[in-house]
Short mmCIF file of C-alpha atoms and ligand atoms in Angstrom, two decimals:
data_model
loop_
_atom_site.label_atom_id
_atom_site.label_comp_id
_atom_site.label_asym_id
_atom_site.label_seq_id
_atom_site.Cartn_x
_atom_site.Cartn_y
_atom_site.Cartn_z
CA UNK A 1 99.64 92.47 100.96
CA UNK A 2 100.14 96.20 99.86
CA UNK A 3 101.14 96.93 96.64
CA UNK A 4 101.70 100.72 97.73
CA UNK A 5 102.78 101.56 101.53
CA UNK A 6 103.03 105.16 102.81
CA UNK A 7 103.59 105.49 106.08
CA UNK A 8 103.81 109.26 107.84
CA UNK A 9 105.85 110.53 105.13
CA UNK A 10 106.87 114.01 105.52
CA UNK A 11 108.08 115.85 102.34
CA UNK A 12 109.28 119.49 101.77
CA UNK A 13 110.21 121.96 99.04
CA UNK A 14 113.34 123.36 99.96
CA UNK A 15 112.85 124.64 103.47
CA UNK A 16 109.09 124.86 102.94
CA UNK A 17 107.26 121.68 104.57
CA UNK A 18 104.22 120.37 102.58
CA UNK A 19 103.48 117.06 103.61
CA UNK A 20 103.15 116.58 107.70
CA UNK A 21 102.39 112.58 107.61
CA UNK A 22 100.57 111.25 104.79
CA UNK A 23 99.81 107.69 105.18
CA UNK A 24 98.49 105.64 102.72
CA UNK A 25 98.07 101.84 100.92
CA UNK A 26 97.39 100.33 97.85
CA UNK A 27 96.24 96.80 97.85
CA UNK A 28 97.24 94.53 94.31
CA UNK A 29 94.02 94.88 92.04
CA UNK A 30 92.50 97.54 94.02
CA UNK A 31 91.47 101.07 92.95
CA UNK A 32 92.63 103.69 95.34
CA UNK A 33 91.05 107.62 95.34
CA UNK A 34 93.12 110.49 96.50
CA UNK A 35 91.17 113.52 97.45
CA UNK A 36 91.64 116.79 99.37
CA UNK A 37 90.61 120.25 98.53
CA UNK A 38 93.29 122.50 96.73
CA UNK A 39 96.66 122.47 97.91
CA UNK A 40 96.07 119.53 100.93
CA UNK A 41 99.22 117.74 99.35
CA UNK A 42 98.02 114.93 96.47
CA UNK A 43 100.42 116.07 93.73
CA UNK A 44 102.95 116.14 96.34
CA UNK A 45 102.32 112.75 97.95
CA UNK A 46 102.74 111.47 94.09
CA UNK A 47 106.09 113.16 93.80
CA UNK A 48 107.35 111.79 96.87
CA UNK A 49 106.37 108.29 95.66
CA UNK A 50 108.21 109.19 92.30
CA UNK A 51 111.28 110.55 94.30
CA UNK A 52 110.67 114.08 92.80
CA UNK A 53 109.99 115.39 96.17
CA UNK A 54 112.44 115.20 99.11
CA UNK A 55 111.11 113.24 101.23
CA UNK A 56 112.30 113.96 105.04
CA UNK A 57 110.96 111.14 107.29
CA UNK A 58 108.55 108.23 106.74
CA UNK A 59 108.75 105.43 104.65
CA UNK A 60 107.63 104.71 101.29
CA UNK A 61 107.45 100.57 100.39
CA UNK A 62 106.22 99.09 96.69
CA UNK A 63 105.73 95.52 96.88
CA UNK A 64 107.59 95.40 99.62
CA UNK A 65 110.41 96.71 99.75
CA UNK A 66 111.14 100.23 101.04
CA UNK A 67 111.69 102.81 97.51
CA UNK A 68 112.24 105.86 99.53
CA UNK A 69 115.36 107.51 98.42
CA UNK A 70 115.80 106.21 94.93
CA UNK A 71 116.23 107.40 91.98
CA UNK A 72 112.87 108.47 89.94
CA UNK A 73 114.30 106.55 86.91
CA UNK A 74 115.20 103.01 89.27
CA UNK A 75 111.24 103.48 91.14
CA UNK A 76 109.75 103.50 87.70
CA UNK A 77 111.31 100.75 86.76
CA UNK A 78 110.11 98.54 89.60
CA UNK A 79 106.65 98.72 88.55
CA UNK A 80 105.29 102.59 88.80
CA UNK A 81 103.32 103.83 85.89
CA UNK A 82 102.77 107.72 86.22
CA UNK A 83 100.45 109.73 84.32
CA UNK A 84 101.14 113.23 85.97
CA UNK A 85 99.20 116.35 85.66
CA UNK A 86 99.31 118.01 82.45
CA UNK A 87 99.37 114.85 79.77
CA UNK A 88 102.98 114.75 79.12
CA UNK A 89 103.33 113.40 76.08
CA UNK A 90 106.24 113.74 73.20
CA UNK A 91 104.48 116.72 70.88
CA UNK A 92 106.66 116.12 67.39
CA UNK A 93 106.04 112.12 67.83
CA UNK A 94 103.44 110.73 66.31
CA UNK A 95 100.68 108.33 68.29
CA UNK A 96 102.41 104.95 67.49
CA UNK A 97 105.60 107.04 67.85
CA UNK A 98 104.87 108.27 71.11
CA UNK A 99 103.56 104.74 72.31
CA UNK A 100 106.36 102.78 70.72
CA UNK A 101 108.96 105.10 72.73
CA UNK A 102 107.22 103.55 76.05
CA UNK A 103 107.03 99.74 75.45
CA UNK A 104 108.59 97.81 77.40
CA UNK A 105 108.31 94.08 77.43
CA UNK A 106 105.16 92.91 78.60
CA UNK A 107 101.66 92.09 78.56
CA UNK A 108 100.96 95.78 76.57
CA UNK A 109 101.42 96.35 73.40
CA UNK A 110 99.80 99.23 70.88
CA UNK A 111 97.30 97.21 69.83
CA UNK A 112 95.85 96.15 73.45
CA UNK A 113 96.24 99.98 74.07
CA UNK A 114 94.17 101.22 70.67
CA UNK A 115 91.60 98.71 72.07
CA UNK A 116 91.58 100.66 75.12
CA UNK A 117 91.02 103.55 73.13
CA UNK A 118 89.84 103.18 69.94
CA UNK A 119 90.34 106.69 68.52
CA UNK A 120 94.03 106.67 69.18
CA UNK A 121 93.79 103.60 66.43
CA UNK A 122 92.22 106.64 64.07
CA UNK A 123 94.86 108.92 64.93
CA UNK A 124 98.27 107.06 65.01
CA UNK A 125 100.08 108.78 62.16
CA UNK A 126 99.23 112.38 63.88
CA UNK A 127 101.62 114.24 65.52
CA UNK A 128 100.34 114.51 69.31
CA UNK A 129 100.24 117.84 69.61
CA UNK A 130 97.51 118.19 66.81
CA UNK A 131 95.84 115.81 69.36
CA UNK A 132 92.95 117.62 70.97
CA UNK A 133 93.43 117.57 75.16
CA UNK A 134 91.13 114.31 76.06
CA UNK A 135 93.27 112.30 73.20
CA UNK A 136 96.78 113.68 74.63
CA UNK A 137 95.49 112.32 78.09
CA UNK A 138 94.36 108.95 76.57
CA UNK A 139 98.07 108.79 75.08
CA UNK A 140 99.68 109.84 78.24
CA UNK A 141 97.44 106.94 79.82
CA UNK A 142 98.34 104.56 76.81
CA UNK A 143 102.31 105.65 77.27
CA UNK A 144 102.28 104.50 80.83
CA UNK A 145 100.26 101.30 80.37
CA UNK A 146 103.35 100.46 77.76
CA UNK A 147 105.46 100.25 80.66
CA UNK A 148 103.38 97.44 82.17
CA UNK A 149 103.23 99.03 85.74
CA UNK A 150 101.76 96.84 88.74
CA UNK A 151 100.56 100.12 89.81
CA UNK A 152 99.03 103.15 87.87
CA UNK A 153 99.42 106.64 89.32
CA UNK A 154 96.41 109.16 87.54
CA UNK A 155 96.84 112.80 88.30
CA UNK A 156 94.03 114.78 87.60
CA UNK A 157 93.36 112.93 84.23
CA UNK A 158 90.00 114.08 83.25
CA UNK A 159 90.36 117.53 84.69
CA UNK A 160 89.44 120.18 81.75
CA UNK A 161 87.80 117.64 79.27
CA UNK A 162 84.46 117.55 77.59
CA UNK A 163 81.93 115.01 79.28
CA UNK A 164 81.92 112.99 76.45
CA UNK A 165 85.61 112.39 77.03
CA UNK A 166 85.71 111.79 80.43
CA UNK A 167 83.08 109.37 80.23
CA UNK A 168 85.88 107.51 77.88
CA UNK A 169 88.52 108.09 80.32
CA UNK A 170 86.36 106.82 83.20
CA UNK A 171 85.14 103.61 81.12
CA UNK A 172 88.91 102.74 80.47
CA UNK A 173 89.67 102.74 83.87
CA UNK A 174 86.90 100.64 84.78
CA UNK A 175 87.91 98.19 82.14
CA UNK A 176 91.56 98.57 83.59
CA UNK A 177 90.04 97.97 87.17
CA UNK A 178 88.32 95.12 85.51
CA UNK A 179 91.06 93.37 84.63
CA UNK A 180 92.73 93.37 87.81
CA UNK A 181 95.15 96.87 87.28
CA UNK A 182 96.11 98.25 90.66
CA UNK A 183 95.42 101.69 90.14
CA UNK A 184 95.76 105.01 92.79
CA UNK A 185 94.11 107.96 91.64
CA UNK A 186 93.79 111.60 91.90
CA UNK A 187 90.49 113.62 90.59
CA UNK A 188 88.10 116.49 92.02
CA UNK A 189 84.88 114.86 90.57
CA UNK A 190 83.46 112.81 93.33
CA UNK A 191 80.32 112.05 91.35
CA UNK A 192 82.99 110.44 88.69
CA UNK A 193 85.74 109.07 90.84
CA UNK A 194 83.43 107.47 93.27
CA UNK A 195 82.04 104.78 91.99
CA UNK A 196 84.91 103.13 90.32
CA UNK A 197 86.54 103.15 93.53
CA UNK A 198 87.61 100.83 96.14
CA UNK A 199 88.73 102.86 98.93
CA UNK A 200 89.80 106.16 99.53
CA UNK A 201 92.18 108.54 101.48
CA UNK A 202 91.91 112.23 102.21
CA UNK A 203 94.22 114.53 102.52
CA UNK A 204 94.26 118.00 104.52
CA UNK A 205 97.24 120.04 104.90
CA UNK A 206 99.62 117.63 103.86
CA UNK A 207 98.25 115.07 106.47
CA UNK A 208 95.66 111.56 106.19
CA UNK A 209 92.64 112.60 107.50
CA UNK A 210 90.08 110.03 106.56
CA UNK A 211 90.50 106.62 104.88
CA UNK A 212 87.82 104.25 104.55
CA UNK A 213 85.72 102.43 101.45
CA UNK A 214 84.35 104.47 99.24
CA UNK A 215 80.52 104.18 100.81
CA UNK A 216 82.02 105.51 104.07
CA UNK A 217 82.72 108.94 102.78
CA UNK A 218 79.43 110.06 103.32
CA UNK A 219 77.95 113.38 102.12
CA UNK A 220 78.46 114.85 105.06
CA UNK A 221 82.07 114.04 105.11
CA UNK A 222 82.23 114.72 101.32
CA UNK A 223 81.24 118.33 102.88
CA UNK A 224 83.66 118.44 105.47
CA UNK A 225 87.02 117.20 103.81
CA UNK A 226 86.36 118.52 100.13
CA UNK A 227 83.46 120.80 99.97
CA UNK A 228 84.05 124.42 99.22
P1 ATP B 301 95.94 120.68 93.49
O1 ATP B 301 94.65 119.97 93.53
O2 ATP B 301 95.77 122.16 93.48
O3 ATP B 301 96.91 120.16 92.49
P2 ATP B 301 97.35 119.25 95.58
O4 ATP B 301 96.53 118.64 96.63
O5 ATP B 301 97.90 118.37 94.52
O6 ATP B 301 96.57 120.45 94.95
P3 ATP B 301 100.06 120.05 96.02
O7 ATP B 301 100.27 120.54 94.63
O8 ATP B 301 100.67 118.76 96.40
O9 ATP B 301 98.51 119.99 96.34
O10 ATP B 301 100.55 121.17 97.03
C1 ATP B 301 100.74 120.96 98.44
C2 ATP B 301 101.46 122.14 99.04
O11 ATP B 301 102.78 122.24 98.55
C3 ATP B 301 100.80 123.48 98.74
O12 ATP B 301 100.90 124.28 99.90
C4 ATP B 301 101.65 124.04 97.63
O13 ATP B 301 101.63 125.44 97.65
C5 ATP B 301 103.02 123.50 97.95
N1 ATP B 301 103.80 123.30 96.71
C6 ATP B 301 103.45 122.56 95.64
N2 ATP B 301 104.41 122.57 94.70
C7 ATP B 301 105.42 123.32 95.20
C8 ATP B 301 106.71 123.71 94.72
N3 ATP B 301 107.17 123.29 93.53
N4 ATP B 301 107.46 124.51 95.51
C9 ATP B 301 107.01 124.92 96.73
N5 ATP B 301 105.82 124.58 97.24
C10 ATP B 301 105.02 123.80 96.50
#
């Protein structure tokens, strides 16, 4: 069963249309790429999930039952953990603070999340914005995990870091993946996102345009759909 169900949504900003049928699904346990150039619609599709967008026609289901229409607060709450673009995290909390402030009850806790990433254990008393950017992502990452979603959202989560960092980002999710976390994310490095993922879905001007598994999205197509 899908975890995750879009079917045709349609979303605007005000008057201004931006998605024109985005379908999509996320299987439990599976790890679920979002791609498209610039623009095509991801961080849109996202928001419409998260009720942030207005969503004008389609429907939206998570775990069956149709979320479109709800309140951001009541969606998270069934089971949506959202790390959006730009590592929100609380800047005059500290680490454990800012962790703490997410917990809900559940299989997460901060010390399964400092296992995750080891150098938020080094850095728990510091404030998080003396956090350097790939350590404010692995705390926005940690924050959401707290919440004990059945589904993980990632926005653009390595974009701007040092390859050393993404390479930490990347082997969390793996480990996540490993462990059976239904995850759907969004990220421009193929090379990166790949590999760790099941299947994938992209988007051109606000509409599905290829889905398949992840071998399926040949070069050539790699060329056609995201190339520049
Ligand atoms: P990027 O990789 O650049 O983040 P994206 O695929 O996430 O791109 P979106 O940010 O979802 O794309 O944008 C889809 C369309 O919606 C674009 O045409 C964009 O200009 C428009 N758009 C995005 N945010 C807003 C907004 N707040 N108000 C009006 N239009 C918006």
């Amino acid at each position: 069963m899908s975890l995750l169900e879009l079917e045709k949504v349609e979303s605007f900003y005000g008057a201004s249309q931006a998605l024109f049928g985005v379908s999509l699904d996320v299987k439990e346990g599976e790890v679920v790429a979002l791609m498209g150039r610039n623009g095509m619609g991801k961080t849109t599709t996202i928001g419409s999930v998260f009720g942030l967008v207005r969503l004008h026609s389609g429907s939206i289901r998570f775990a069956g039952r149709e979320i479109a229409g709800q309140r951001p607060h009541r969606i998270a709450r069934l089971g949506l953990g959202l790390v959006p673009e730009g590592r929100r995290c609380f800047p005059n909390l500290t680490v454990s603070e800012n962790l703490v402030a997410a917990a809900r009850a559940g299989e997460w806790t901060f010390k399964k999340v400092v296992e995750l990433f080891p150098r938020l254990a080094e850095r728990r008393d510091q404030y998080a914005f003396t956090l350097s950017g790939g350590e404010q992502q692995m705390l926005a990452i940690g924050r959401a995990l707290m919440t004990n979603p059945r589904l993980l959202i990632l926005d653009e989560a390595t974009e701007g870091l040092a390859p050393v960092i993404r390479r930490d980002i990347w082997a969390a999710i793996a480990k996540l993946k490993a462990g059976g976390q239904s995850i759907l994310v969004v990220d421009k490095t193929l090379s990166e996102l790949l590999p760790v993922a099941d299947r994938c879905f992209v988007l051109e001007k606000g509409t599905t345009v290829f889905e398949g598994p992840s071998e399926a999205l040949t070069p050539e197509l790699q060329d056609r759909y995201l190339g520049v």
